[in-house]
Amino acid sequence: MNVDLLLRNVHLATMDSAEGYGEILNGALAVHAGRIVWLGPDSKLPPDVRPTEEADCFGHWLTPGLIDCHTHLVWAGSRANEFEARLHGRSYHEIAEAGGGILSTVQATRAASADELSDSAYLRLRELLAEGVTTVEIKSGYGLDVATEVKCLRVAKELGGSVPVRIHPTFLGAHAIPPEFARRADAYVDFVCEKALPAVKSLGGVDAVDAFCETIAFSPAQCRRVLEAARKLGFAVKLHADQLSDSGGAGLIAELGGLSADHVEYTSPGSVRAMAKSGTVAVLLPGAFYSLRERQLPPIAEFRAQGVPMAVATDCNPGTSPCTSLLLMLNMACVLFGLTPAEALAGVTRNAARALGVQDRRGRLAIGLDADLALFDIDHPRDLSAFMGRRPLLRRWVAVGARVPSPAS
Ligand code: NIG
Ligand code: FE
């Protein structure tokens, strides 16, 4: 068997089992044409494997390339002033209602050129990649008019052209009510459904639609309209749900067969059951929980009991989670939410792939899956969650031996 790359003398955290890390000690892994074609104990390596390139991994640990399944990576401006204001006692609600929050980023993002947006997003992307990330979801939602939303989605798509990474752009038109629609939320929802969604559809390469279901954003009925219109156009759907209150958002996205309900701190037991039934992933965002000094913990025990897959992501955004470290999120998911280190790692591999609808192609080390890999200088995969601020990545590969596909493929 001819293969492009053979990794030997490597411990594998395959993440290909319902629990734990799916460890294979003293393993080997072969890759051809962008896919994993063999893996197992090195002692069982078939004698006919003939690699173009062979690498000794010196007993380091190989994991699936990490997946950040929830980011808002493309924006302009800074909200550090709001960080400071919150520490002087102002709440996220108050700041948002006074025209700060998401809307201040919208103003800066509308004014920025595509090149400016691309340059700043690229710096953030590079930070993620330096930790072993190989797939990144990127939401729009700081434009809120057709031209700026399309500008941001284009920037997101094209980020994948400058560096080996897979990008999944998501349209988040229903993120906030823009100033030109102030106090006319329903009219803005009409605009999103009738004007913005078709424009995004014809742009192409955008695979999902998201909305922000919250008292300071859109009601469940308004989110339903956006998501149903999106489904009619063939988009997958997901939702920022139950972050600051229980609006039934997670139940709504489960009912619509959505990929994921994200944040989910206030999600009720009934909504958890609905998510279990529909296979909707709970995307945990400990960076936002931490930054907003929230108290309400997501219902982790119920997710476990009902078998709802849990993913973990950075939610990288300028307001509530200014964070480009997915590894720090592993630590926070463990310390703040009580995930086990194996659950946390599954949250940025196997379950993050599911949150993007690519669980058959990525998120595990298994034969036939995409050869997106990360090699770490660690003693055990639990180290990835236990440490803060360390960067143990030695090397990452995206689709070895194949052209990296364009966004959303
Ligand atoms: O995921 N919740 C809504 N959206 C972002 C916050 C965006 C912002 O404050 O700029 C989030 O936390
Ligand atoms: Fe978010």
PDB file of N, CA and C and ligand atoms in Angstrom, residues 70-72 139 172 175 210 240 262-263 285 315 317 320, ligand 2:
ATOM      1  N   HIS A  70     -17.541  27.412  17.409  1.00  0.00           N
ATOM      2  CA  HIS A  70     -18.349  28.631  17.642  1.00  0.00           C
ATOM      3  C   HIS A  70     -17.419  29.818  17.844  1.00  0.00           C
ATOM      4  N   THR A  71     -17.255  30.630  16.795  1.00  0.00           N
ATOM      5  CA  THR A  71     -16.480  31.873  16.933  1.00  0.00           C
ATOM      6  C   THR A  71     -17.183  33.000  16.169  1.00  0.00           C
ATOM      7  N   HIS A  72     -16.821  34.207  16.559  1.00  0.00           N
ATOM      8  CA  HIS A  72     -17.248  35.419  15.821  1.00  0.00           C
ATOM      9  C   HIS A  72     -15.933  36.126  15.445  1.00  0.00           C
ATOM     10  N   LYS A 139     -18.837  33.058  12.528  1.00  0.00           N
ATOM     11  CA  LYS A 139     -20.153  33.666  12.321  1.00  0.00           C
ATOM     12  C   LYS A 139     -20.006  35.107  11.854  1.00  0.00           C
ATOM     13  N   LEU A 172     -25.178  34.992  10.835  1.00  0.00           N
ATOM     14  CA  LEU A 172     -25.855  35.346  12.098  1.00  0.00           C
ATOM     15  C   LEU A 172     -26.496  36.727  11.953  1.00  0.00           C
ATOM     16  N   HIS A 175     -28.601  38.836  15.110  1.00  0.00           N
ATOM     17  CA  HIS A 175     -27.687  38.906  16.262  1.00  0.00           C
ATOM     18  C   HIS A 175     -28.092  40.063  17.158  1.00  0.00           C
ATOM     19  N   ASP A 210     -27.549  31.063  12.137  1.00  0.00           N
ATOM     20  CA  ASP A 210     -27.634  31.139  13.598  1.00  0.00           C
ATOM     21  C   ASP A 210     -28.485  32.360  13.944  1.00  0.00           C
ATOM     22  N   HIS A 240     -27.954  30.599  19.409  1.00  0.00           N
ATOM     23  CA  HIS A 240     -27.483  31.096  20.708  1.00  0.00           C
ATOM     24  C   HIS A 240     -28.693  31.018  21.641  1.00  0.00           C
ATOM     25  N   ASP A 262     -26.279  26.727  21.647  1.00  0.00           N
ATOM     26  CA  ASP A 262     -25.004  27.221  22.167  1.00  0.00           C
ATOM     27  C   ASP A 262     -25.211  28.130  23.384  1.00  0.00           C
ATOM     28  N   HIS A 263     -24.340  28.026  24.346  1.00  0.00           N
ATOM     29  CA  HIS A 263     -24.373  28.672  25.682  1.00  0.00           C
ATOM     30  C   HIS A 263     -25.114  27.753  26.652  1.00  0.00           C
ATOM     31  N   LEU A 285     -19.768  27.333  26.274  1.00  0.00           N
ATOM     32  CA  LEU A 285     -18.905  28.474  25.987  1.00  0.00           C
ATOM     33  C   LEU A 285     -18.419  29.077  27.306  1.00  0.00           C
ATOM     34  N   ASP A 315     -16.064  30.871  21.419  1.00  0.00           N
ATOM     35  CA  ASP A 315     -16.993  32.003  21.264  1.00  0.00           C
ATOM     36  C   ASP A 315     -16.209  33.295  21.014  1.00  0.00           C
ATOM     37  N   ASN A 317     -15.073  36.549  20.521  1.00  0.00           N
ATOM     38  CA  ASN A 317     -15.778  37.777  20.104  1.00  0.00           C
ATOM     39  C   ASN A 317     -15.246  38.937  20.933  1.00  0.00           C
ATOM     40  N   THR A 320     -17.949  39.481  24.870  1.00  0.00           N
ATOM     41  CA  THR A 320     -18.176  38.578  25.998  1.00  0.00           C
ATOM     42  C   THR A 320     -17.151  37.458  26.106  1.00  0.00           C
TER      43      THR A 320
HETATM   44 FE    FE B   2     -21.497  33.517  20.272  1.00  0.00          FE
END
